[in-house]
Coordinates of C-alpha atoms in Angstrom, one line a residue:
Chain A
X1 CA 147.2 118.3 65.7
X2 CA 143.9 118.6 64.0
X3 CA 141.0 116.8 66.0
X4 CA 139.6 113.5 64.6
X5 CA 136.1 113.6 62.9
X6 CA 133.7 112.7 65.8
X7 CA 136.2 112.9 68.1
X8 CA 134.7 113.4 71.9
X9 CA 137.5 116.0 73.6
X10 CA 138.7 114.7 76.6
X11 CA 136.4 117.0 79.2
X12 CA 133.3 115.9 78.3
X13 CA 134.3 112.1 77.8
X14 CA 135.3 112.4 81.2
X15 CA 131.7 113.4 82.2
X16 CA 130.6 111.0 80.4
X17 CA 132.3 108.4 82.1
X18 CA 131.2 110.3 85.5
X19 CA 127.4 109.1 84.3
X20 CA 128.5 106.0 83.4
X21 CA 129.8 104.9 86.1
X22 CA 127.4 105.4 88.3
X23 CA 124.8 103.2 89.1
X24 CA 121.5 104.5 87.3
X25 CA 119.4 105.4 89.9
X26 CA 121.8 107.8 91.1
X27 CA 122.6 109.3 87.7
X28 CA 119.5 111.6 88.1
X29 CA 121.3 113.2 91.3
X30 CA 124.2 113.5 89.1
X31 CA 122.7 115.6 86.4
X32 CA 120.8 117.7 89.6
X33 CA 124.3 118.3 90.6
X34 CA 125.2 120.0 87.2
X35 CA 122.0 122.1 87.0
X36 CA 122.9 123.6 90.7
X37 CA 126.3 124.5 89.0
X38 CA 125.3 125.9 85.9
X39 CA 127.1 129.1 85.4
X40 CA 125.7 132.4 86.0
X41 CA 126.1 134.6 82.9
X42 CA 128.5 137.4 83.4
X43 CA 127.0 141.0 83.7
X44 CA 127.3 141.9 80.0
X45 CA 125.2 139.4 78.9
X46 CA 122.8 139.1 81.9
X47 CA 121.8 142.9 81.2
X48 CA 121.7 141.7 77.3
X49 CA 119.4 139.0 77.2
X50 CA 118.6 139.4 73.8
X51 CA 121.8 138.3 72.9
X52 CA 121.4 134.9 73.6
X53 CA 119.6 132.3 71.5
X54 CA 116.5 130.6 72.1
X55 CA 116.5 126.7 72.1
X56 CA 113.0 126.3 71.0
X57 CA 113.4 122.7 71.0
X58 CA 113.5 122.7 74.7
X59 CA 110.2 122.7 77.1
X60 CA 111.1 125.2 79.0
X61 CA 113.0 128.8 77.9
X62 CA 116.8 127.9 77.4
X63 CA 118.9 130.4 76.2
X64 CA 122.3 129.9 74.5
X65 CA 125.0 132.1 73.4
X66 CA 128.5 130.3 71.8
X67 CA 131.3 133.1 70.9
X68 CA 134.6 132.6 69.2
X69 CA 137.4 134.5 70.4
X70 CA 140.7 135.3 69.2
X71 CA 142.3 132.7 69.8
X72 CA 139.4 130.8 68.3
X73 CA 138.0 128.8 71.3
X74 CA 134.6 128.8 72.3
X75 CA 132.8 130.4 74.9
X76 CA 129.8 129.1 75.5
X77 CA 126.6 130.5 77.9
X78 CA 123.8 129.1 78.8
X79 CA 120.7 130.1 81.0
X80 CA 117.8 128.3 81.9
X81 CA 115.0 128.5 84.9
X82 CA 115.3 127.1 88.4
X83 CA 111.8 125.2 87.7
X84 CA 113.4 122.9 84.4
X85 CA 116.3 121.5 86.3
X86 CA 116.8 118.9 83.9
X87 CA 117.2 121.5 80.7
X88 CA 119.6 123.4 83.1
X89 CA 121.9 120.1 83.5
X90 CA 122.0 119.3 80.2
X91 CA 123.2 123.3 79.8
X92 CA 125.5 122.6 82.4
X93 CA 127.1 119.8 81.1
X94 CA 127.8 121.6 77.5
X95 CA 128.7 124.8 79.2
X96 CA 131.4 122.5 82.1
X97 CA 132.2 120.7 78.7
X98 CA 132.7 122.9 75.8
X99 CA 133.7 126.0 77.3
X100 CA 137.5 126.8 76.2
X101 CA 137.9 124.5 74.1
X102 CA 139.6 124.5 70.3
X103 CA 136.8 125.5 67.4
X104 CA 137.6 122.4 65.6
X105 CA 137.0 120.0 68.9
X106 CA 133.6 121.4 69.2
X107 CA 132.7 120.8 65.6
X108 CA 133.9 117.3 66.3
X109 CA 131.5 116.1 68.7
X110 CA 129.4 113.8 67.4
X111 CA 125.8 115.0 67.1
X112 CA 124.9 112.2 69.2
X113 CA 127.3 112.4 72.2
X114 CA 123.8 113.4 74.4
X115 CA 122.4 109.7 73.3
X116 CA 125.3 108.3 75.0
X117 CA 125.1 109.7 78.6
X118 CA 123.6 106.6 79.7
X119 CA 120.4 109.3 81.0
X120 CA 117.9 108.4 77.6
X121 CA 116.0 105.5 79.2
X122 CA 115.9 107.6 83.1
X123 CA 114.8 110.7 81.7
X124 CA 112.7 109.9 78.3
X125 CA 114.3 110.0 75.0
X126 CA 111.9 113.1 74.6
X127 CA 113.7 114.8 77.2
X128 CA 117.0 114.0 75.9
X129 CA 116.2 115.9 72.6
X130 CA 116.3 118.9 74.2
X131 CA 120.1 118.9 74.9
X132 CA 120.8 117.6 71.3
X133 CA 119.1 120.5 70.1
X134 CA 121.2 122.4 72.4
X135 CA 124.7 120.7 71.0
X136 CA 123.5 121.7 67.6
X137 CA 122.7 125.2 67.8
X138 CA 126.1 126.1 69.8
X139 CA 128.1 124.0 66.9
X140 CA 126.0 126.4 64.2
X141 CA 126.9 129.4 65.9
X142 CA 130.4 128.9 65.8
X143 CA 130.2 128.0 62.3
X144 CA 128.5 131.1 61.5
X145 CA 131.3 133.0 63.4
X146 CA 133.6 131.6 61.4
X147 CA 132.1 132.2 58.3
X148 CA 131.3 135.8 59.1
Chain B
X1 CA 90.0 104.4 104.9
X2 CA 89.8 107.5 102.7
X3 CA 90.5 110.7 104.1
X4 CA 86.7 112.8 103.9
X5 CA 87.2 115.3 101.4
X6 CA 87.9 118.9 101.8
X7 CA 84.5 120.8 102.8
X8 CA 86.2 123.9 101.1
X9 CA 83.0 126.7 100.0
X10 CA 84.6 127.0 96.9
X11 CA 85.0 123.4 95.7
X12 CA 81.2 123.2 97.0
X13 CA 80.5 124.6 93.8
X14 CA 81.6 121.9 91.4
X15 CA 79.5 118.7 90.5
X16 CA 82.6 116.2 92.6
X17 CA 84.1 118.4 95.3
X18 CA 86.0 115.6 96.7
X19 CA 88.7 115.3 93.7
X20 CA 89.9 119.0 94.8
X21 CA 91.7 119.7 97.5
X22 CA 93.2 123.3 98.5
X23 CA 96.8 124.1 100.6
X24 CA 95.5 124.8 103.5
X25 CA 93.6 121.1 103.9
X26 CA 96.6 119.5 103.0
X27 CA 98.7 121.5 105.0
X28 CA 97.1 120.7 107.7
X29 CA 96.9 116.8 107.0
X30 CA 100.5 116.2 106.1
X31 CA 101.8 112.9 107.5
X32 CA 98.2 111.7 107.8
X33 CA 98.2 107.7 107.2
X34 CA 95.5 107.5 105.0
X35 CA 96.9 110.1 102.1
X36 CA 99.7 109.4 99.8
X37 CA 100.8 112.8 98.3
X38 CA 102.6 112.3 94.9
X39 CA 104.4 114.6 92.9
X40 CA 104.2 114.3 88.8
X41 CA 106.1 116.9 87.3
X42 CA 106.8 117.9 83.3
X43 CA 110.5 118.2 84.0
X44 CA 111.8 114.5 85.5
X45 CA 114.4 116.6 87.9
X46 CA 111.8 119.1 89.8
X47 CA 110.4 116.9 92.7
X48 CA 114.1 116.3 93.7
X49 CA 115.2 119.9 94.0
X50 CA 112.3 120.2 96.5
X51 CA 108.8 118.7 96.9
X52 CA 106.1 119.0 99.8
X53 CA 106.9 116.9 102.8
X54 CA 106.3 113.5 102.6
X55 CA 105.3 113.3 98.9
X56 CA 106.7 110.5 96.5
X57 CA 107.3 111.2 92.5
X58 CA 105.1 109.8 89.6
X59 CA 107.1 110.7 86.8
X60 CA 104.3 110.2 83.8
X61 CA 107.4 109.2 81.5
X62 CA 109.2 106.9 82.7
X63 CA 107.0 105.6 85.5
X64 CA 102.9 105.4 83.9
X65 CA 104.2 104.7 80.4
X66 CA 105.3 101.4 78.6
X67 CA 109.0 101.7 78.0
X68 CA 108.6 99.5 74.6
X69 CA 105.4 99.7 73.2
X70 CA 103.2 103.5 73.3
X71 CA 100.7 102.6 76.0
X72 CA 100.7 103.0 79.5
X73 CA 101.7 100.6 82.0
X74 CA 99.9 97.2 83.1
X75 CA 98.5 96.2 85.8
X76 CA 101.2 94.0 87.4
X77 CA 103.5 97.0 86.8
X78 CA 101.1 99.5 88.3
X79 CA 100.7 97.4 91.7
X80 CA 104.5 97.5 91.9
X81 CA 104.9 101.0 91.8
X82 CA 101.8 102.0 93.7
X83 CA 103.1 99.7 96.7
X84 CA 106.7 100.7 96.6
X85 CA 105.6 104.1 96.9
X86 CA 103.0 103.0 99.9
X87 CA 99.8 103.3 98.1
X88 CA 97.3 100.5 99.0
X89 CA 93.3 100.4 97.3
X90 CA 91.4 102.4 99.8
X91 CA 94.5 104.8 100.1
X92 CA 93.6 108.6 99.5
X93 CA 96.2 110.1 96.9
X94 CA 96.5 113.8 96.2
X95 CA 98.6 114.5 93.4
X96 CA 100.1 118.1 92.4
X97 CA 102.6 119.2 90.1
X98 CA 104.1 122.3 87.5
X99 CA 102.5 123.5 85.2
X100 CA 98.7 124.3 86.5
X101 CA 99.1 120.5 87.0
X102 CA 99.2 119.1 84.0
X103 CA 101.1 115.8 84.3
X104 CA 99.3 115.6 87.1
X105 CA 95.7 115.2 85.7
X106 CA 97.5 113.0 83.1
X107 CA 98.3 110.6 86.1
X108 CA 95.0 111.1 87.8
X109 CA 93.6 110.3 84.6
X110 CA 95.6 106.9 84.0
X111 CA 95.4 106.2 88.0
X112 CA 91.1 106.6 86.4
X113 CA 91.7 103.6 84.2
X114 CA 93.0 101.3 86.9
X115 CA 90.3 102.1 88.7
X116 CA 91.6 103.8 91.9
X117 CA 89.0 105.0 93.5
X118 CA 90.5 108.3 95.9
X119 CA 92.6 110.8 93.9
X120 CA 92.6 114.3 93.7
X121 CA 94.3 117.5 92.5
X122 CA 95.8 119.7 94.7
X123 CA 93.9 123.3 93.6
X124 CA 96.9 125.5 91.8
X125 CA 99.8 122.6 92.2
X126 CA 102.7 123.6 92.6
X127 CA 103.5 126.6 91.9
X128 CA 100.7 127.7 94.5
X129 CA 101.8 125.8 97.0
X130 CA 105.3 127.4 97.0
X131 CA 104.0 131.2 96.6
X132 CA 102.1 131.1 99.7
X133 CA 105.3 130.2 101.1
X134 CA 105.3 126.5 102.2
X135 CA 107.5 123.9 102.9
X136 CA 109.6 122.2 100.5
X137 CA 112.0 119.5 101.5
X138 CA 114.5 117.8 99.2
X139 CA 114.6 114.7 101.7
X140 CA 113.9 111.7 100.0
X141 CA 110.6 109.9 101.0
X142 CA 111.3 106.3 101.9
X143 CA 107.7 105.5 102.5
X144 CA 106.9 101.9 103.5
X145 CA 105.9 99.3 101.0
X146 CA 101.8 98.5 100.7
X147 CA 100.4 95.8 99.1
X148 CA 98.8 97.0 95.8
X149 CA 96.8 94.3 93.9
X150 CA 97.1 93.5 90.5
X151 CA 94.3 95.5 88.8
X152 CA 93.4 95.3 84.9
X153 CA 93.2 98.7 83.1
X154 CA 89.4 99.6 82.0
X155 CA 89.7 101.7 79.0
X156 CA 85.9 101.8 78.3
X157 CA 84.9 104.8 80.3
X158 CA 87.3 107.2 80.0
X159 CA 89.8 106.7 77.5
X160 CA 89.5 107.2 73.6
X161 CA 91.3 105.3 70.8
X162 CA 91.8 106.0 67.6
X163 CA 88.4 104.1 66.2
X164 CA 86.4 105.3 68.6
X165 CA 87.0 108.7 67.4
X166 CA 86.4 107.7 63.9
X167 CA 83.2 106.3 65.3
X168 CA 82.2 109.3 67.4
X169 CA 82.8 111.9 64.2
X170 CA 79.8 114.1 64.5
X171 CA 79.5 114.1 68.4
X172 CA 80.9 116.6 70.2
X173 CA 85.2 116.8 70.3
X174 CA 87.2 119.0 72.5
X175 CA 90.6 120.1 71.3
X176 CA 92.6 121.5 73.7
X177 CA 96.0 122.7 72.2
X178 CA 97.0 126.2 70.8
X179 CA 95.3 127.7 68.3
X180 CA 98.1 127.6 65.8
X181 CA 98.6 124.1 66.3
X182 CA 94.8 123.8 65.7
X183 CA 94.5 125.8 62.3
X184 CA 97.3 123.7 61.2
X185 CA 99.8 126.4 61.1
X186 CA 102.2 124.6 63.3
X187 CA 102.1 120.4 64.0
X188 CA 103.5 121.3 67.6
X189 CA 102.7 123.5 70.7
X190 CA 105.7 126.5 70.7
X191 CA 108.4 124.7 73.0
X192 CA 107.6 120.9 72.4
X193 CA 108.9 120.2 68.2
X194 CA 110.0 117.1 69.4
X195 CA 106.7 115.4 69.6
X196 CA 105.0 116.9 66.2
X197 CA 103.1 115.2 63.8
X198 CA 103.2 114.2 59.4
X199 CA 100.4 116.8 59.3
X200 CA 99.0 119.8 60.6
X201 CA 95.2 120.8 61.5
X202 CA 92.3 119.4 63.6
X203 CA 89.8 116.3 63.6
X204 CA 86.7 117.8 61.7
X205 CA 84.2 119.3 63.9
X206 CA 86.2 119.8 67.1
X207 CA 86.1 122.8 69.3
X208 CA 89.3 124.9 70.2
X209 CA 89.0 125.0 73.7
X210 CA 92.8 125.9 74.5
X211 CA 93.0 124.0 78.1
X212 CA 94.6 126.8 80.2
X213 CA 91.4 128.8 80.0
X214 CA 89.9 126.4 82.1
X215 CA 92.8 127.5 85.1
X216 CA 93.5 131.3 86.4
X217 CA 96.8 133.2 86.7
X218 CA 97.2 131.0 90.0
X219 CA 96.9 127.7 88.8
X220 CA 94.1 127.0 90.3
X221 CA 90.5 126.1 88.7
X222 CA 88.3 128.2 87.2
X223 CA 84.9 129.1 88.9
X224 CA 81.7 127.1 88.0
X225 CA 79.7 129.5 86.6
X226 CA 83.0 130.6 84.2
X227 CA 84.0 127.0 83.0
X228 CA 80.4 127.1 82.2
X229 CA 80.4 129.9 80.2
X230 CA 82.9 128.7 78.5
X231 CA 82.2 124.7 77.8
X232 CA 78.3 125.5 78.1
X233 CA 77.5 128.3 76.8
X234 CA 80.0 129.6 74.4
X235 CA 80.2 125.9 72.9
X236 CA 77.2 124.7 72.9
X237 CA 78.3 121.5 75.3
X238 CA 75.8 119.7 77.1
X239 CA 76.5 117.5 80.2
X240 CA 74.3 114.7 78.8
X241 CA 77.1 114.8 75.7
X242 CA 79.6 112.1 74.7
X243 CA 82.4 114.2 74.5
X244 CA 85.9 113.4 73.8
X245 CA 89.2 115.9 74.2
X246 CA 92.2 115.3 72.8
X247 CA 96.1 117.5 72.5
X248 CA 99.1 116.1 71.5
X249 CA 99.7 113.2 73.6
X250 CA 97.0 113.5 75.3
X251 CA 98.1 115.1 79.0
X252 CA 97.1 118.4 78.5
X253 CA 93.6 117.4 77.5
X254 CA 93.8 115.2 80.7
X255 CA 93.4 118.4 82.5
X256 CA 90.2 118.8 80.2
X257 CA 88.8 116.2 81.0
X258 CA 89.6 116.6 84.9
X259 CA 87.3 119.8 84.3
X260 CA 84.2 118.7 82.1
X261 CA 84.0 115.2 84.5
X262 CA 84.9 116.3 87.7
X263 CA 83.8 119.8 88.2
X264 CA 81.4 120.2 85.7
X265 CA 79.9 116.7 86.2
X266 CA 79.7 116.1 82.2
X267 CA 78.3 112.1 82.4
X268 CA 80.7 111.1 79.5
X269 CA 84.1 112.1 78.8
X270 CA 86.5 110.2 77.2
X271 CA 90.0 111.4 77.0
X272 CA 92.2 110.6 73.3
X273 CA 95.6 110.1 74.3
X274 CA 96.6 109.3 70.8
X275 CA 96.2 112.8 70.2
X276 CA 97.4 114.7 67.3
X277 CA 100.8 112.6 67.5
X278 CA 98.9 109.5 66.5
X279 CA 95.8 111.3 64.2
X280 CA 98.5 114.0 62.2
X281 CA 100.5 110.6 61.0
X282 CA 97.3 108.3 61.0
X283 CA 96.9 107.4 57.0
X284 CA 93.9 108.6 55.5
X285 CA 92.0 110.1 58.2
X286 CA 90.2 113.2 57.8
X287 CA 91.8 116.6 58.8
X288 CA 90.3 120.3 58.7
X289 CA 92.9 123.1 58.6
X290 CA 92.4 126.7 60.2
X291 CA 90.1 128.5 62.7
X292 CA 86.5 126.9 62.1
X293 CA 85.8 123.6 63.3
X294 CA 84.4 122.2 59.8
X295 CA 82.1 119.6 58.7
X296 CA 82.9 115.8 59.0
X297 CA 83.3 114.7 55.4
X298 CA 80.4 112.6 54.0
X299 CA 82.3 109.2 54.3
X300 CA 83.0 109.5 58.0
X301 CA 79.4 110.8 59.3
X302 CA 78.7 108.6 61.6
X303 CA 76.3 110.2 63.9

């Protein structure tokens, strides 16, 4: 079955509701948990920096790579310095959320599913541009995949 | 009591010593009941994957500014978080942080307007502290509550708003942001489009001074005699001056100001916080676009 429009798939809902439920003074220590477990790139892309894409919309240097494969999921990478921990959870969070999933589930998440972490008021809606940024350039690049 | 200040021979140097402090002093002072070290940080996550011993966080988001309205703080809200982080009036507070320290000469600066009388910059923040190799501890700091008074904000001395820089057009202006945002080929500094501006350019007159020459490779200050060279000779600034910097929001020319007040003992410095943000989307102000600083326009000469 096709995925509704705007239609949250179920892994990153259920991160969501991880945030939610916690009280917000620990939500902080939540998202430190998911930058310590942001994926290390595999060696062919770790050699290959270039192939990843810059978020310039972040503060500090976030790289992103989203690939289709054959069987038209997405693979997403992400890599992003020790010394921005928040940039790297919000990497985390798309990489823990998106990775594997259908093309048309990523396309579906609303632009806005980073507003609704429950994080905007703790860490500054400035901040929280960042990973919107991020959630649009990894939908463009599978669109462009697809196109291609 | 306040903590005497570090007798360092090269903070000796600068016009106020005593708002620098280097590793090795506050190495050797940690846990001392006086001090409060505190922690302000660009990214909101960095103290808690490791800070010096003892220190608290000052995040300049979410803890100096007003969540509703763009200004910082007040007074009762101040005293709350300066007691619940242990801070009490005659309290010494050294304050460190990423980025050459940035954010935190933007909270020394707003710690300025309340009036606090002891707080200082750690020399090189930081990064500086953890290349030579020192502690960090990700245990939380429970310090114990203080009593902080309720303390209204003085803007006079050291802050700018928009009308006084309309006023001050013609007297000396410090811009301290990259030089493409300051020719007006980009609104925003590379890395931070979030926060950009209805126009691009810089407040007529205004000398690009980009604020990280004032800091070396290290973090650290500059020497005397080469933040002279730079503010002093190369622009033309004079310590008697009014002067005001500005950026983008007005932290990076925080660090600015920490330089032409503190170490170059400039009588009069007033810090914009407004910044570009506010003067890019301001209606009908004047604007000068690309390298030269320009004339102020007829209508707005003031001085």
């Amino acid at each position: 079955m096709a995925p509704q429009l705007n239609e949250v798939p179920a892994r990153l809902a259920e991160i969501r509701e991880e945030f939610l439920e916690m009280d917000p003074s620990d939500r902080l220590l939540l998202l430190l948990d998911y930058s310590n477990a942001l994926p290390e790139l595999p060696d062919r892309l770790s050699q290959h920096p270039g192939l990843l894409e810059q978020v310039v919309e972040c503060q500090s240097s976030v790289f992103l790579l989203a690939e289709v494969d054959e069987d038209q999921k997405v693979r997403l990478f992400a890599t992003a310095p020790a010394e921005a921990p928040t940039t790297r959870g919000f990497a985390s969070i798309l990489v823990q959320g998106l990775d594997g999933l259908e093309v048309g589930e990523v396309l579906a998440i609303p632009e806005d599913f980073p507003q609704s972490l429950g994080l905007t008021a703790l860490v500054s809606p400035l901040r929280i541009r960042g990973m919107t940024a991020m959630l649009g350039r990894t939908k463009r690049q599978v669109r462009e995949q697809l196109e291609s | 009591m306040p903590v005497a200040p570090d007798p360092s021979d090269r903070f000796s140097q600068f016009a106020h010593p005593e708002r620098l402090v280097s590793t090795d002093w506050l190495q050797e002072r940690l846990g001392d009941p006086g001090l409060v070290i505190a922690e302000s940080d660009e990214d909101v996550l960095l103290y808690e994957t490791g800070h010096i011993p003892g220190a608290v966080k000052i995040d300049w988001h979410t803890d100096l500014n007003d969540p509703v309205e763009r200004d910082f703080l007040d007074g009762q809200s101040l005293a709350k978080l300066l007691g619940e982080k242990g801070i009490s009036p005659d309290t010494t507070i050294v304050l460190y942080g990423d980025k050459s320290n940035w954010w935190a000469a933007y909270a020394l600066w707003v710690l300025t307007l309340f009036g606090h009388k002891d707080v200082r910059l750690l020399d090189g923040g930081r990064a500086k502290w953890i290349s030579e190799g020192r502690e960090l501890t990700i245990d939380p700091t429970r310090p114990a509550t203080a009593e902080y008074p309720v303390l209204e904000r003085n803007d006079e001395s050291n802050r700018a708003w928009r009308s006084d820089v309309l006023a001050h057009l013609g007297s000396p202006l410090v811009d301290v942001r990259s030089p493409e945002e300051y020719s007006g080929e980009r609104t925003e500094i590379p890395g931070y489009p979030a926060e950009g501006a209805l126009r691009a350019g810089h407040i007529p007159s205004a000398q690009s001074v980009p604020w990280a020459r004032a800091a070396e490779e290290d973090g650290t200050f500059k020497s005397r005699s080469a933040l002279e060279a730079i503010y002093q000779t190369e622009k033309g600034l004079k310590p008697n001056d009014s002067v005001i910097t500005y950026c983008r929001i007005g932290e990076r020319s925080s660090h600015s100001w920490f330089v032409l007040k503190y170490l170059l003992g400039f009588e009069d410095v007033r810090n914009y916080d407004g910044s570009w943000t506010e003067w890019g989307s301001s209606v009908g102000v004047p604007i000068i676009l690309g390298t030269e600083p320009g004339a102020v326009p007829e209508k707005w000469r003031r001085n």
